[in-house]
XYZ file of C-alpha atoms in Angstrom:
206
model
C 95.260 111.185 98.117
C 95.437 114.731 96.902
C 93.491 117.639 98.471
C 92.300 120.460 95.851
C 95.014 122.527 97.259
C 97.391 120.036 96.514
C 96.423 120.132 93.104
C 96.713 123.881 92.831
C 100.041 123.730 94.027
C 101.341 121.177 91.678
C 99.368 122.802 88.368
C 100.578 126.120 88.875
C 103.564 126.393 90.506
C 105.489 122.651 89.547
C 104.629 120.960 86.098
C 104.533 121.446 82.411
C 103.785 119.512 79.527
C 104.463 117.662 77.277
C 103.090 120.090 74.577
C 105.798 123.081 74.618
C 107.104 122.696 70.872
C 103.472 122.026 69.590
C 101.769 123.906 67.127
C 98.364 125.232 68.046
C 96.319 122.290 66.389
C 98.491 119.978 67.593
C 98.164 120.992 71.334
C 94.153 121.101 70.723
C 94.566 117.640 69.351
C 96.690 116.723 72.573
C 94.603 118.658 75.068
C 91.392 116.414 73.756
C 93.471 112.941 73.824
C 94.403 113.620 77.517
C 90.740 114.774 78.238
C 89.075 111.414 77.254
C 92.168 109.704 78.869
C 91.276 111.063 82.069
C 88.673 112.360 84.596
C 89.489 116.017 83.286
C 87.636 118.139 81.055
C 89.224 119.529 78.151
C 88.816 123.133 79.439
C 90.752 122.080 82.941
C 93.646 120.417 80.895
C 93.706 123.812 78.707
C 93.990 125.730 81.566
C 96.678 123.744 83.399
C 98.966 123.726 80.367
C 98.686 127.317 80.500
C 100.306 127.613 83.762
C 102.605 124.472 83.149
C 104.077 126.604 79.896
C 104.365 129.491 81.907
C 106.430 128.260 85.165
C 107.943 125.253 84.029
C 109.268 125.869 80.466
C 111.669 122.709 81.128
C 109.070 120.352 79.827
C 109.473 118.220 82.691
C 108.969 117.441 86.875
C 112.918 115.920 88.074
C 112.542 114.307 91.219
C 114.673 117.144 93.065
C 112.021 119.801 92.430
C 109.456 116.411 93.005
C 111.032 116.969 96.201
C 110.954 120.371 96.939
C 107.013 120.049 96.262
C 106.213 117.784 99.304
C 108.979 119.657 101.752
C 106.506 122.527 101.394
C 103.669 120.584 101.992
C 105.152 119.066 105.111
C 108.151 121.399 107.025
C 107.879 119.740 109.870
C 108.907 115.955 108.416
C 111.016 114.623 106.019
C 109.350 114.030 102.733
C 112.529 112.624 101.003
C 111.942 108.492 101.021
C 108.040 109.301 99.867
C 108.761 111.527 97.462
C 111.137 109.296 96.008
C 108.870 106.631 96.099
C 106.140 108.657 94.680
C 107.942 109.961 91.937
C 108.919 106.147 90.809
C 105.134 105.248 90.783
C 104.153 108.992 88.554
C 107.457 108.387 86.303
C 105.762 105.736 83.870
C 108.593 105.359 81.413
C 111.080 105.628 84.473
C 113.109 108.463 82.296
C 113.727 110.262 85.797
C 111.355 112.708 84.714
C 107.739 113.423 85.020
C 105.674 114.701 81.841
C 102.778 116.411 82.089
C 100.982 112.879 80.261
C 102.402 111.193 83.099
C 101.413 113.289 85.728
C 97.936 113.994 84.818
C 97.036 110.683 84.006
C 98.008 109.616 87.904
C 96.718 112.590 89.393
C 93.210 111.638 87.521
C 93.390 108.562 88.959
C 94.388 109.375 92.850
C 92.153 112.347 93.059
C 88.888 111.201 90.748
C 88.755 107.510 90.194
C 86.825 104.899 91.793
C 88.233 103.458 95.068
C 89.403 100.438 93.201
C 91.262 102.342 90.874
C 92.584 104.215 93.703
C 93.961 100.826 95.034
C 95.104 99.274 92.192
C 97.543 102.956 91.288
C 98.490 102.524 95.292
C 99.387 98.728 94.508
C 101.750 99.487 91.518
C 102.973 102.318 94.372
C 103.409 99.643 96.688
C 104.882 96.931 94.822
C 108.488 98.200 94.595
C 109.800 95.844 92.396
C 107.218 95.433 89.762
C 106.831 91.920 90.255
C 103.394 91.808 91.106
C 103.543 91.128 94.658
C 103.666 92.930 97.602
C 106.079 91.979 100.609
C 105.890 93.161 104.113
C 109.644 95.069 103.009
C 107.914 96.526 100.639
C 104.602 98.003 102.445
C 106.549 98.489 105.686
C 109.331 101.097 103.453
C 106.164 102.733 101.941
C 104.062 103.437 105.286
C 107.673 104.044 107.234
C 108.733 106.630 104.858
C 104.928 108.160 105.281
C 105.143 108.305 108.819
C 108.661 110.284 108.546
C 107.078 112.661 106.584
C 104.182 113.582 108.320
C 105.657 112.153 111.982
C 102.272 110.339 112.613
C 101.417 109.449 116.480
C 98.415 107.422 116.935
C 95.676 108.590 119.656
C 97.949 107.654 123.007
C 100.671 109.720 121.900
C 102.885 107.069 120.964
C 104.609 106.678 117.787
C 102.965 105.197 114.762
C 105.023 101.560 114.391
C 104.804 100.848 110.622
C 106.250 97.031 111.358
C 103.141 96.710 113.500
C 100.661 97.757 111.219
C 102.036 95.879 108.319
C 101.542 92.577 110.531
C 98.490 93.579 111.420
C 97.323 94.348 107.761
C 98.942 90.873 106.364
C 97.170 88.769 109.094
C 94.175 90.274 107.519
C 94.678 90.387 103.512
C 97.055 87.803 103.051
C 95.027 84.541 102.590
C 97.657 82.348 101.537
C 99.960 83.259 104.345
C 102.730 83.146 101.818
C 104.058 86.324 103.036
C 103.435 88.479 100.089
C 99.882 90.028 98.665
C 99.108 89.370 95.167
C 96.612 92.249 93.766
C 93.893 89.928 93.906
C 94.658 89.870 97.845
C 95.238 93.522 98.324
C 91.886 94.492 96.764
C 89.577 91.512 98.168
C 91.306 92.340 101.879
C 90.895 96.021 101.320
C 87.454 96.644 99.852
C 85.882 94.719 102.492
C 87.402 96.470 105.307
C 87.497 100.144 104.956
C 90.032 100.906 107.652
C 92.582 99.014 105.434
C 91.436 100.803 102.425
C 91.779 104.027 103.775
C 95.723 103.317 104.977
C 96.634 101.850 101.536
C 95.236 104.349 99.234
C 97.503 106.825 101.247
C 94.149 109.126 101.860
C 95.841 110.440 104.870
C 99.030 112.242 103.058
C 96.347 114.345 101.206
């Protein structure tokens, strides 16, 4: 989901922590809790709240500069829906404001973990509502606001119809036909095709 340049971008010119009024023990003691809480050694979490301190003394991510981030990334689109989206999913405690905790924890998870990790942080993505299903709505607003962003065209130069694909990926995952995926549907459906895995862990924004 996130290239290494993505991750550049976001340590060193976008996020601080969570750590800013911490005495030095304290942020050691912090620095090692977030270490075995993610796929990051202590030494890369050091170094990131280095440059976190530095250029964002704020102590927090808002969704404006959230924003900001992913209209570099893509010029050409229109990031805003996604990012909004996004933000929502990285914004645990839904304060309006990403933490460095917050962020690092996701960012360990969409750029190191397992596939099936991968899929179950793009479920909770997914699932707008928190109710622990996904609707069509739902996965059709996510892959929409995607292809505004990036202005996908599939290989005959036609535009990339998320309605379509959605259909396409329900006749597959969703066993019940109750028109809704529970988690046990999304990650059955997607680990045994890979085509389907690859479009819902968002690999393709990265």
């Amino acid at each position: 989901m996130f290239t290494d340049m993505h991750i550049k971008h976001f340590c060193f010119r976008c996020f601080t922590n969570i750590m800013g009024n911490c005495n030095h023990k304290e942020e050691k003691k912090l620095i090692s809790q977030l270490a075995d809480q993610t796929y990051f050694t202590e030494r890369e979490v050091k170094q990131w709240y280095k440059g976190f301190k530095k250029d964002c003394p704020g102590g927090h991510l808002t969704e404006r500069s959230f924003l900001r981030i992913y209209q570099q990334f893509f010029p050409n689109g229109d990031p805003s829906r996604f990012a909004q989206l996004l933000f929502r999913a990285f914004d645990e405690n839904q304060d309006g404001n990403i933490e460095f905790d917050e962020f690092i924890r996701a960012l360990s998870v969409t750029s190191r973990g397992s596939p099936e990790e991968k899929l179950l942080w793009a479920f909770k993505l997914y699932d707008l509502d928190s109710d622990g299903f996904i609707t069509r709505d739902e996965m059709c607003d996510i892959l929409d606001s995607i292809s505004v962003m990036i202005g996908e065209e599939t290989t005959e130069n036609e535009k990339f119809n998320p309605r379509e694909r959605v259909n396409q990926i329900f006749q597959e995952l969703d066993t019940n036909q109750d028109n809704r995926l529970s988690l046990e549907e999304f990650l059955k459906g997607s680990t045994s095709d890979p085509k389907i895995a690859q479009t819902l862990s968002l690999h393709r924004i990265g």
